[in-house]
Amino acid sequence: DIIEIPEGESSKNLGQAEKLYDHLLELNCDRKSVLVALGGGVIGDLVGFVAATYQRGIPFIQVPTTLLSQVDSSVGGKTAVNHPKGKNMIGAFYQPRLVVADLETLRTLSQKEYRAGLAEIVKYGVIADAKLFEFLETRYKRIIDLDFECLSHIIETSCAIKARVVEKDERESHYRMILNFGHTFGHAIESLTEYSHFIHGEAVSMGMVSAAELSLSLGKCSEEIPKRLNALLKNFGLPVAMPELDSSAVLESLYHDKKTMDNKIKFILVNKIGFIEIVDQVSEAEILKVL
């Protein structure tokens, strides 16, 4: 049975989840029924959340069809829907039985969607693998042209990095937070633009540059780091400058970030390519300086 879901981040909500529950009940689905999430990150997150909660959990399979979902959202068991006050605020950790990434599906993507996925691969280079980052810097033209040899390498490397991180900290009690490099600012951008102006990878791209600038401002890295990151993201055709947003609204959004605890905003900051750290408290003054 096929259930179609409208594309876009605006479909990742409790209302759409309820429609899926209705379909499953109409189809008399039980605990042995299997859901297959065929699509990008929105479909994977939404279907995973429904699978995790329908009858307290039924099996599901991820078949990610976008680059971003192949290297990031389909791996690791995070499922969620958005709330108007924050992205991925309602969800569960629930692992798929299988993930199938077919590179041929990448030929169906628009340039905008494809390049957005590259942002997450850049993230993996920054947080854990300097050689991957250098590979992206030297082969960005081949990657943009969908060279499958390059793509196989960077997708497999990205998935392996994420798998290692998730194995150490499946439920994001601390270490898994490193996967959110660039996402603290990125989620604020998405939330404040009502998930309609930028797709996720574009927001992450801008968020990573801001996080690198914050790292530099706090003396965590050299000037070279934001420059290299900025240049690589530009070579991939991704946005790097924060949009015009009210700074106080950005701050308020940051306090809704899932990493924020005891009213302290946490950031993933970069020391050098391949090495990052989790900073438990960054002052509002330092954040505003970057904004």
PDB file of C-alpha atoms in Angstrom:
ATOM      1  CA  ASP A   1       0.000   0.000   0.000  1.00  0.00           C
ATOM      2  CA  ILE A   2       1.337   3.436  -0.959  1.00  0.00           C
ATOM      3  CA  ILE A   3       0.701   6.566   1.096  1.00  0.00           C
ATOM      4  CA  GLU A   4       1.908   9.828  -0.429  1.00  0.00           C
ATOM      5  CA  ILE A   5       3.068  12.724   1.737  1.00  0.00           C
ATOM      6  CA  PRO A   6       3.491  16.316   0.491  1.00  0.00           C
ATOM      7  CA  GLU A   7       7.166  17.248   0.174  1.00  0.00           C
ATOM      8  CA  GLY A   8       8.910  19.799   2.342  1.00  0.00           C
ATOM      9  CA  GLU A   9       9.662  20.516   5.982  1.00  0.00           C
ATOM     10  CA  SER A  10       6.133  21.840   6.492  1.00  0.00           C
ATOM     11  CA  SER A  11       4.885  18.221   6.280  1.00  0.00           C
ATOM     12  CA  LYS A  12       6.969  17.149   9.272  1.00  0.00           C
ATOM     13  CA  ASN A  13       4.378  17.807  11.963  1.00  0.00           C
ATOM     14  CA  LEU A  14       1.930  16.077  14.292  1.00  0.00           C
ATOM     15  CA  GLY A  15      -0.974  16.765  11.929  1.00  0.00           C
ATOM     16  CA  GLN A  16       0.697  14.815   9.134  1.00  0.00           C
ATOM     17  CA  ALA A  17       1.642  12.059  11.580  1.00  0.00           C
ATOM     18  CA  GLU A  18      -2.007  11.773  12.607  1.00  0.00           C
ATOM     19  CA  LYS A  19      -2.999  11.356   8.950  1.00  0.00           C
ATOM     20  CA  LEU A  20      -0.526   8.492   8.700  1.00  0.00           C
ATOM     21  CA  TYR A  21      -1.968   6.865  11.824  1.00  0.00           C
ATOM     22  CA  ASP A  22      -5.418   7.147  10.207  1.00  0.00           C
ATOM     23  CA  HIS A  23      -4.154   5.388   7.067  1.00  0.00           C
ATOM     24  CA  LEU A  24      -2.506   2.618   9.085  1.00  0.00           C
ATOM     25  CA  LEU A  25      -5.697   2.005  11.057  1.00  0.00           C
ATOM     26  CA  GLU A  26      -7.776   1.957   7.873  1.00  0.00           C
ATOM     27  CA  LEU A  27      -5.366  -0.625   6.451  1.00  0.00           C
ATOM     28  CA  ASN A  28      -5.630  -2.703   9.647  1.00  0.00           C
ATOM     29  CA  CYS A  29      -1.872  -2.544  10.159  1.00  0.00           C
ATOM     30  CA  ASP A  30      -0.583  -4.457  13.175  1.00  0.00           C
ATOM     31  CA  ARG A  31       2.727  -4.857  14.993  1.00  0.00           C
ATOM     32  CA  LYS A  32       4.125  -7.038  12.195  1.00  0.00           C
ATOM     33  CA  SER A  33       3.362  -4.472   9.498  1.00  0.00           C
ATOM     34  CA  VAL A  34       6.442  -2.799   8.027  1.00  0.00           C
ATOM     35  CA  LEU A  35       6.722   0.829   6.978  1.00  0.00           C
ATOM     36  CA  VAL A  36       9.137   1.770   4.189  1.00  0.00           C
ATOM     37  CA  ALA A  37      10.233   5.409   4.131  1.00  0.00           C
ATOM     38  CA  LEU A  38      10.967   6.203   0.474  1.00  0.00           C
ATOM     39  CA  GLY A  39      12.125   9.790   0.157  1.00  0.00           C
ATOM     40  CA  GLY A  40      14.308  12.401   1.773  1.00  0.00           C
ATOM     41  CA  GLY A  41      14.945  13.384   5.362  1.00  0.00           C
ATOM     42  CA  VAL A  42      11.447  14.708   5.994  1.00  0.00           C
ATOM     43  CA  ILE A  43       9.867  11.412   4.944  1.00  0.00           C
ATOM     44  CA  GLY A  44      12.421   9.381   6.900  1.00  0.00           C
ATOM     45  CA  ASP A  45      11.974  11.395  10.101  1.00  0.00           C
ATOM     46  CA  LEU A  46       8.184  11.416   9.882  1.00  0.00           C
ATOM     47  CA  VAL A  47       7.766   7.742   8.960  1.00  0.00           C
ATOM     48  CA  GLY A  48      10.312   6.752  11.604  1.00  0.00           C
ATOM     49  CA  PHE A  49       8.397   8.711  14.233  1.00  0.00           C
ATOM     50  CA  VAL A  50       5.128   7.066  13.209  1.00  0.00           C
ATOM     51  CA  ALA A  51       6.785   3.625  13.236  1.00  0.00           C
ATOM     52  CA  ALA A  52       8.194   4.298  16.710  1.00  0.00           C
ATOM     53  CA  THR A  53       4.801   5.287  18.129  1.00  0.00           C
ATOM     54  CA  TYR A  54       2.170   3.282  16.230  1.00  0.00           C
ATOM     55  CA  GLN A  55       1.119   0.447  18.558  1.00  0.00           C
ATOM     56  CA  ARG A  56       4.253   1.347  20.589  1.00  0.00           C
ATOM     57  CA  GLY A  57       6.566   0.440  17.742  1.00  0.00           C
ATOM     58  CA  ILE A  58       6.498  -1.393  14.413  1.00  0.00           C
ATOM     59  CA  PRO A  59       9.400  -2.226  12.051  1.00  0.00           C
ATOM     60  CA  PHE A  60      10.485   0.274   9.409  1.00  0.00           C
ATOM     61  CA  ILE A  61      13.025   0.496   6.609  1.00  0.00           C
ATOM     62  CA  GLN A  62      14.785   3.610   5.340  1.00  0.00           C
ATOM     63  CA  VAL A  63      15.233   4.055   1.580  1.00  0.00           C
ATOM     64  CA  PRO A  64      16.755   7.560   1.449  1.00  0.00           C
ATOM     65  CA  THR A  65      16.575   9.179  -1.981  1.00  0.00           C
ATOM     66  CA  THR A  66      18.380  12.473  -1.298  1.00  0.00           C
ATOM     67  CA  LEU A  67      22.072  12.953  -0.609  1.00  0.00           C
ATOM     68  CA  LEU A  68      21.354  14.581   2.740  1.00  0.00           C
ATOM     69  CA  SER A  69      19.215  11.702   3.947  1.00  0.00           C
ATOM     70  CA  GLN A  70      21.687   9.093   2.650  1.00  0.00           C
ATOM     71  CA  VAL A  71      24.576  10.490   4.686  1.00  0.00           C
ATOM     72  CA  ASP A  72      22.745  11.814   7.705  1.00  0.00           C
ATOM     73  CA  SER A  73      19.101  11.495   8.681  1.00  0.00           C
ATOM     74  CA  SER A  74      18.563   7.854   7.611  1.00  0.00           C
ATOM     75  CA  VAL A  75      21.422   6.641   9.838  1.00  0.00           C
ATOM     76  CA  GLY A  76      21.355   6.686  13.618  1.00  0.00           C
ATOM     77  CA  GLY A  77      17.731   6.208  14.621  1.00  0.00           C
ATOM     78  CA  LYS A  78      16.624   9.786  15.245  1.00  0.00           C
ATOM     79  CA  THR A  79      12.954  10.236  14.360  1.00  0.00           C
ATOM     80  CA  ALA A  80      10.912  13.373  14.963  1.00  0.00           C
ATOM     81  CA  VAL A  81       8.386  15.957  13.882  1.00  0.00           C
ATOM     82  CA  ASN A  82       8.691  19.725  14.229  1.00  0.00           C
ATOM     83  CA  HIS A  83       6.873  22.108  16.541  1.00  0.00           C
ATOM     84  CA  PRO A  84       6.275  25.777  15.648  1.00  0.00           C
ATOM     85  CA  LYS A  85       8.682  26.750  18.452  1.00  0.00           C
ATOM     86  CA  GLY A  86      11.447  24.376  17.435  1.00  0.00           C
ATOM     87  CA  LYS A  87      12.699  21.785  14.980  1.00  0.00           C
ATOM     88  CA  ASN A  88      12.529  18.066  15.879  1.00  0.00           C
ATOM     89  CA  MET A  89      11.069  18.826  19.300  1.00  0.00           C
ATOM     90  CA  ILE A  90       8.752  15.780  19.341  1.00  0.00           C
ATOM     91  CA  GLY A  91      10.365  12.440  18.555  1.00  0.00           C
ATOM     92  CA  ALA A  92      11.970   9.183  19.595  1.00  0.00           C
ATOM     93  CA  PHE A  93      15.201   7.246  19.157  1.00  0.00           C
ATOM     94  CA  TYR A  94      14.119   4.287  17.038  1.00  0.00           C
ATOM     95  CA  GLN A  95      16.408   2.297  14.751  1.00  0.00           C
ATOM     96  CA  PRO A  96      15.360   1.142  11.256  1.00  0.00           C
ATOM     97  CA  ARG A  97      15.755  -2.554  10.406  1.00  0.00           C
ATOM     98  CA  LEU A  98      17.595  -1.655   7.197  1.00  0.00           C
ATOM     99  CA  VAL A  99      18.901   1.379   5.293  1.00  0.00           C
ATOM    100  CA  VAL A 100      19.258   1.166   1.506  1.00  0.00           C
ATOM    101  CA  ALA A 101      21.061   4.046  -0.234  1.00  0.00           C
ATOM    102  CA  ASP A 102      20.918   3.803  -4.025  1.00  0.00           C
ATOM    103  CA  LEU A 103      23.162   6.364  -5.728  1.00  0.00           C
ATOM    104  CA  GLU A 104      21.005   6.313  -8.858  1.00  0.00           C
ATOM    105  CA  THR A 105      18.276   8.195  -6.964  1.00  0.00           C
ATOM    106  CA  LEU A 106      20.638  11.173  -6.751  1.00  0.00           C
ATOM    107  CA  ARG A 107      20.183  11.740 -10.503  1.00  0.00           C
ATOM    108  CA  THR A 108      16.569  12.705  -9.792  1.00  0.00           C
ATOM    109  CA  LEU A 109      17.474  15.623  -7.517  1.00  0.00           C
ATOM    110  CA  SER A 110      17.496  19.310  -8.341  1.00  0.00           C
ATOM    111  CA  GLN A 111      20.858  21.058  -8.033  1.00  0.00           C
ATOM    112  CA  LYS A 112      19.554  22.889  -4.959  1.00  0.00           C
ATOM    113  CA  GLU A 113      18.571  19.651  -3.184  1.00  0.00           C
ATOM    114  CA  TYR A 114      21.748  17.828  -4.181  1.00  0.00           C
ATOM    115  CA  ARG A 115      24.088  20.605  -3.044  1.00  0.00           C
ATOM    116  CA  ALA A 116      22.235  20.893   0.259  1.00  0.00           C
ATOM    117  CA  GLY A 117      23.253  17.320   1.020  1.00  0.00           C
ATOM    118  CA  LEU A 118      26.897  18.209   0.520  1.00  0.00           C
ATOM    119  CA  ALA A 119      26.689  20.487   3.578  1.00  0.00           C
ATOM    120  CA  GLU A 120      26.273  17.482   5.873  1.00  0.00           C
ATOM    121  CA  ILE A 121      29.263  15.757   4.270  1.00  0.00           C
ATOM    122  CA  VAL A 122      31.366  18.886   4.851  1.00  0.00           C
ATOM    123  CA  LYS A 123      30.199  18.706   8.487  1.00  0.00           C
ATOM    124  CA  TYR A 124      31.618  15.183   8.867  1.00  0.00           C
ATOM    125  CA  GLY A 125      34.960  16.390   7.599  1.00  0.00           C
ATOM    126  CA  VAL A 126      35.008  19.251  10.099  1.00  0.00           C
ATOM    127  CA  ILE A 127      34.040  17.167  13.131  1.00  0.00           C
ATOM    128  CA  ALA A 128      35.992  13.964  12.551  1.00  0.00           C
ATOM    129  CA  ASP A 129      37.992  13.558   9.345  1.00  0.00           C
ATOM    130  CA  ALA A 130      40.493  16.077   7.973  1.00  0.00           C
ATOM    131  CA  LYS A 131      41.251  13.764   5.012  1.00  0.00           C
ATOM    132  CA  LEU A 132      37.571  13.764   4.006  1.00  0.00           C
ATOM    133  CA  PHE A 133      37.558  17.577   4.160  1.00  0.00           C
ATOM    134  CA  GLU A 134      40.665  17.724   1.943  1.00  0.00           C
ATOM    135  CA  PHE A 135      39.082  15.204  -0.454  1.00  0.00           C
ATOM    136  CA  LEU A 136      36.095  17.543  -0.796  1.00  0.00           C
ATOM    137  CA  GLU A 137      38.352  20.564  -1.332  1.00  0.00           C
ATOM    138  CA  THR A 138      40.337  18.907  -4.144  1.00  0.00           C
ATOM    139  CA  ARG A 139      37.492  17.080  -5.891  1.00  0.00           C
ATOM    140  CA  TYR A 140      34.526  19.422  -5.496  1.00  0.00           C
ATOM    141  CA  LYS A 141      34.038  19.793  -9.270  1.00  0.00           C
ATOM    142  CA  ARG A 142      33.789  16.016  -9.789  1.00  0.00           C
ATOM    143  CA  ILE A 143      31.418  15.749  -6.832  1.00  0.00           C
ATOM    144  CA  ILE A 144      29.155  18.486  -8.222  1.00  0.00           C
ATOM    145  CA  ASP A 145      29.097  16.557 -11.529  1.00  0.00           C
ATOM    146  CA  LEU A 146      27.842  13.405  -9.727  1.00  0.00           C
ATOM    147  CA  ASP A 147      31.016  11.373 -10.146  1.00  0.00           C
ATOM    148  CA  PHE A 148      29.844   8.080  -8.602  1.00  0.00           C
ATOM    149  CA  GLU A 149      33.360   7.007  -7.631  1.00  0.00           C
ATOM    150  CA  CYS A 150      33.751  10.146  -5.511  1.00  0.00           C
ATOM    151  CA  LEU A 151      30.187   9.885  -4.213  1.00  0.00           C
ATOM    152  CA  SER A 152      30.603   6.278  -3.112  1.00  0.00           C
ATOM    153  CA  HIS A 153      33.673   7.263  -1.109  1.00  0.00           C
ATOM    154  CA  ILE A 154      32.214  10.333   0.609  1.00  0.00           C
ATOM    155  CA  ILE A 155      28.832   8.710   1.355  1.00  0.00           C
ATOM    156  CA  GLU A 156      30.406   5.570   2.808  1.00  0.00           C
ATOM    157  CA  THR A 157      32.889   7.641   4.840  1.00  0.00           C
ATOM    158  CA  SER A 158      30.123   9.896   6.172  1.00  0.00           C
ATOM    159  CA  CYS A 159      27.926   6.959   7.192  1.00  0.00           C
ATOM    160  CA  ALA A 160      30.871   5.247   8.906  1.00  0.00           C
ATOM    161  CA  ILE A 161      31.637   8.398  10.920  1.00  0.00           C
ATOM    162  CA  LYS A 162      28.020   8.753  11.989  1.00  0.00           C
ATOM    163  CA  ALA A 163      27.750   5.061  12.887  1.00  0.00           C
ATOM    164  CA  ARG A 164      30.834   5.302  15.123  1.00  0.00           C
ATOM    165  CA  VAL A 165      29.433   8.324  16.923  1.00  0.00           C
ATOM    166  CA  VAL A 166      25.977   6.771  17.381  1.00  0.00           C
ATOM    167  CA  GLU A 167      27.470   3.518  18.709  1.00  0.00           C
ATOM    168  CA  LYS A 168      29.175   5.516  21.461  1.00  0.00           C
ATOM    169  CA  ASP A 169      26.111   7.573  22.374  1.00  0.00           C
ATOM    170  CA  GLU A 170      22.877   6.439  20.729  1.00  0.00           C
ATOM    171  CA  ARG A 171      20.585   8.713  22.762  1.00  0.00           C
ATOM    172  CA  GLU A 172      22.677  11.866  22.566  1.00  0.00           C
ATOM    173  CA  SER A 173      23.466  12.158  26.262  1.00  0.00           C
ATOM    174  CA  HIS A 174      26.652  14.035  25.345  1.00  0.00           C
ATOM    175  CA  TYR A 175      29.113  12.826  22.675  1.00  0.00           C
ATOM    176  CA  ARG A 176      26.547  12.467  19.869  1.00  0.00           C
ATOM    177  CA  MET A 177      26.007  16.219  20.080  1.00  0.00           C
ATOM    178  CA  ILE A 178      29.098  16.676  17.887  1.00  0.00           C
ATOM    179  CA  LEU A 179      26.895  15.667  14.931  1.00  0.00           C
ATOM    180  CA  ASN A 180      25.041  18.943  15.489  1.00  0.00           C
ATOM    181  CA  PHE A 181      27.942  21.143  14.387  1.00  0.00           C
ATOM    182  CA  GLY A 182      26.292  24.034  12.527  1.00  0.00           C
ATOM    183  CA  HIS A 183      22.819  22.879  13.511  1.00  0.00           C
ATOM    184  CA  THR A 184      22.379  25.165  16.521  1.00  0.00           C
ATOM    185  CA  PHE A 185      22.322  28.277  14.333  1.00  0.00           C
ATOM    186  CA  GLY A 186      20.878  26.268  11.416  1.00  0.00           C
ATOM    187  CA  HIS A 187      17.785  25.135  13.310  1.00  0.00           C
ATOM    188  CA  ALA A 188      17.189  28.707  14.476  1.00  0.00           C
ATOM    189  CA  ILE A 189      17.309  29.892  10.854  1.00  0.00           C
ATOM    190  CA  GLU A 190      14.804  27.223   9.802  1.00  0.00           C
ATOM    191  CA  SER A 191      12.447  27.905  12.691  1.00  0.00           C
ATOM    192  CA  LEU A 192      12.477  31.693  12.294  1.00  0.00           C
ATOM    193  CA  THR A 193      11.879  31.456   8.542  1.00  0.00           C
ATOM    194  CA  GLU A 194       8.995  29.004   9.140  1.00  0.00           C
ATOM    195  CA  TYR A 195      10.815  26.118   7.392  1.00  0.00           C
ATOM    196  CA  SER A 196       9.937  27.641   4.030  1.00  0.00           C
ATOM    197  CA  HIS A 197      12.889  29.809   2.912  1.00  0.00           C
ATOM    198  CA  PHE A 198      15.808  27.398   3.195  1.00  0.00           C
ATOM    199  CA  ILE A 199      16.093  23.643   2.963  1.00  0.00           C
ATOM    200  CA  HIS A 200      17.917  21.936   5.813  1.00  0.00           C
ATOM    201  CA  GLY A 201      21.369  21.655   4.224  1.00  0.00           C
ATOM    202  CA  GLU A 202      21.370  25.342   3.293  1.00  0.00           C
ATOM    203  CA  ALA A 203      20.548  26.301   6.892  1.00  0.00           C
ATOM    204  CA  VAL A 204      23.286  23.971   8.172  1.00  0.00           C
ATOM    205  CA  SER A 205      25.764  25.548   5.747  1.00  0.00           C
ATOM    206  CA  MET A 206      25.107  29.028   7.120  1.00  0.00           C
ATOM    207  CA  GLY A 207      25.076  27.633  10.648  1.00  0.00           C
ATOM    208  CA  MET A 208      28.489  25.986  10.247  1.00  0.00           C
ATOM    209  CA  VAL A 209      30.095  29.226   9.095  1.00  0.00           C
ATOM    210  CA  SER A 210      28.550  31.075  12.057  1.00  0.00           C
ATOM    211  CA  ALA A 211      29.738  28.331  14.428  1.00  0.00           C
ATOM    212  CA  ALA A 212      33.259  28.597  12.980  1.00  0.00           C
ATOM    213  CA  GLU A 213      33.176  32.386  13.378  1.00  0.00           C
ATOM    214  CA  LEU A 214      32.041  31.918  16.983  1.00  0.00           C
ATOM    215  CA  SER A 215      34.915  29.463  17.493  1.00  0.00           C
ATOM    216  CA  LEU A 216      37.354  32.064  16.174  1.00  0.00           C
ATOM    217  CA  SER A 217      35.800  34.806  18.306  1.00  0.00           C
ATOM    218  CA  LEU A 218      36.240  32.642  21.429  1.00  0.00           C
ATOM    219  CA  GLY A 219      39.846  31.818  20.536  1.00  0.00           C
ATOM    220  CA  LYS A 220      39.094  28.160  19.823  1.00  0.00           C
ATOM    221  CA  CYS A 221      40.553  28.106  16.286  1.00  0.00           C
ATOM    222  CA  SER A 222      42.724  30.030  13.848  1.00  0.00           C
ATOM    223  CA  GLU A 223      41.447  32.412  11.150  1.00  0.00           C
ATOM    224  CA  GLU A 224      42.216  29.723   8.567  1.00  0.00           C
ATOM    225  CA  ILE A 225      39.312  27.508   9.706  1.00  0.00           C
ATOM    226  CA  PRO A 226      36.358  29.797   8.889  1.00  0.00           C
ATOM    227  CA  LYS A 227      38.105  30.780   5.643  1.00  0.00           C
ATOM    228  CA  ARG A 228      38.542  27.175   4.443  1.00  0.00           C
ATOM    229  CA  LEU A 229      35.013  26.259   5.471  1.00  0.00           C
ATOM    230  CA  ASN A 230      33.571  29.354   3.791  1.00  0.00           C
ATOM    231  CA  ALA A 231      35.490  28.650   0.571  1.00  0.00           C
ATOM    232  CA  LEU A 232      34.481  24.975   0.361  1.00  0.00           C
ATOM    233  CA  LEU A 233      30.790  25.671   0.967  1.00  0.00           C
ATOM    234  CA  LYS A 234      30.870  28.438  -1.670  1.00  0.00           C
ATOM    235  CA  ASN A 235      32.501  26.016  -4.130  1.00  0.00           C
ATOM    236  CA  PHE A 236      29.545  23.698  -3.555  1.00  0.00           C
ATOM    237  CA  GLY A 237      27.162  26.585  -4.292  1.00  0.00           C
ATOM    238  CA  LEU A 238      25.832  26.793  -0.741  1.00  0.00           C
ATOM    239  CA  PRO A 239      24.840  29.947   1.175  1.00  0.00           C
ATOM    240  CA  VAL A 240      27.291  31.038   3.877  1.00  0.00           C
ATOM    241  CA  ALA A 241      25.961  34.344   5.273  1.00  0.00           C
ATOM    242  CA  MET A 242      23.240  34.412   7.932  1.00  0.00           C
ATOM    243  CA  PRO A 243      19.947  35.850   6.627  1.00  0.00           C
ATOM    244  CA  GLU A 244      18.568  39.112   8.001  1.00  0.00           C
ATOM    245  CA  LEU A 245      16.963  37.981  11.252  1.00  0.00           C
ATOM    246  CA  ASP A 246      16.195  39.780  14.493  1.00  0.00           C
ATOM    247  CA  SER A 247      19.061  38.950  16.870  1.00  0.00           C
ATOM    248  CA  SER A 248      16.807  38.726  19.919  1.00  0.00           C
ATOM    249  CA  ALA A 249      14.552  36.283  18.064  1.00  0.00           C
ATOM    250  CA  VAL A 250      17.596  34.154  17.165  1.00  0.00           C
ATOM    251  CA  LEU A 251      18.659  34.113  20.823  1.00  0.00           C
ATOM    252  CA  GLU A 252      15.179  33.074  21.949  1.00  0.00           C
ATOM    253  CA  SER A 253      15.181  30.285  19.363  1.00  0.00           C
ATOM    254  CA  LEU A 254      18.587  29.070  20.579  1.00  0.00           C
ATOM    255  CA  TYR A 255      17.166  28.616  24.066  1.00  0.00           C
ATOM    256  CA  HIS A 256      14.703  26.107  22.559  1.00  0.00           C
ATOM    257  CA  ASP A 257      17.572  24.059  21.082  1.00  0.00           C
ATOM    258  CA  LYS A 258      17.574  20.477  22.381  1.00  0.00           C
ATOM    259  CA  LYS A 259      21.209  20.813  23.538  1.00  0.00           C
ATOM    260  CA  THR A 260      20.281  23.727  25.818  1.00  0.00           C
ATOM    261  CA  MET A 261      20.181  22.561  29.436  1.00  0.00           C
ATOM    262  CA  ASP A 262      19.671  24.540  32.656  1.00  0.00           C
ATOM    263  CA  ASN A 263      19.103  27.590  30.444  1.00  0.00           C
ATOM    264  CA  LYS A 264      22.653  27.328  29.087  1.00  0.00           C
ATOM    265  CA  ILE A 265      23.126  27.349  25.319  1.00  0.00           C
ATOM    266  CA  LYS A 266      25.597  24.675  24.205  1.00  0.00           C
ATOM    267  CA  PHE A 267      27.599  24.945  20.996  1.00  0.00           C
ATOM    268  CA  ILE A 268      29.735  22.537  19.004  1.00  0.00           C
ATOM    269  CA  LEU A 269      32.853  24.554  18.236  1.00  0.00           C
ATOM    270  CA  VAL A 270      35.798  23.711  15.988  1.00  0.00           C
ATOM    271  CA  ASN A 271      39.467  23.689  17.065  1.00  0.00           C
ATOM    272  CA  LYS A 272      40.898  22.558  13.733  1.00  0.00           C
ATOM    273  CA  ILE A 273      39.568  20.525  10.827  1.00  0.00           C
ATOM    274  CA  GLY A 274      38.747  17.083  12.212  1.00  0.00           C
ATOM    275  CA  PHE A 275      38.634  18.210  15.845  1.00  0.00           C
ATOM    276  CA  ILE A 276      35.761  19.877  17.671  1.00  0.00           C
ATOM    277  CA  GLU A 277      34.609  20.406  21.248  1.00  0.00           C
ATOM    278  CA  ILE A 278      31.312  20.790  23.067  1.00  0.00           C
ATOM    279  CA  VAL A 279      31.185  24.108  24.917  1.00  0.00           C
ATOM    280  CA  ASP A 280      28.698  24.035  27.758  1.00  0.00           C
ATOM    281  CA  GLN A 281      28.040  27.729  27.989  1.00  0.00           C
ATOM    282  CA  VAL A 282      28.437  30.584  25.537  1.00  0.00           C
ATOM    283  CA  SER A 283      27.393  34.050  26.655  1.00  0.00           C
ATOM    284  CA  GLU A 284      24.653  35.976  24.885  1.00  0.00           C
ATOM    285  CA  ALA A 285      27.180  38.761  24.253  1.00  0.00           C
ATOM    286  CA  GLU A 286      29.486  36.398  22.332  1.00  0.00           C
ATOM    287  CA  ILE A 287      26.568  35.042  20.289  1.00  0.00           C
ATOM    288  CA  LEU A 288      25.320  38.538  19.473  1.00  0.00           C
ATOM    289  CA  LYS A 289      28.819  39.538  18.343  1.00  0.00           C
ATOM    290  CA  VAL A 290      28.722  36.787  15.697  1.00  0.00           C
ATOM    291  CA  LEU A 291      25.138  37.570  14.683  1.00  0.00           C
TER     292      LEU A 291
END
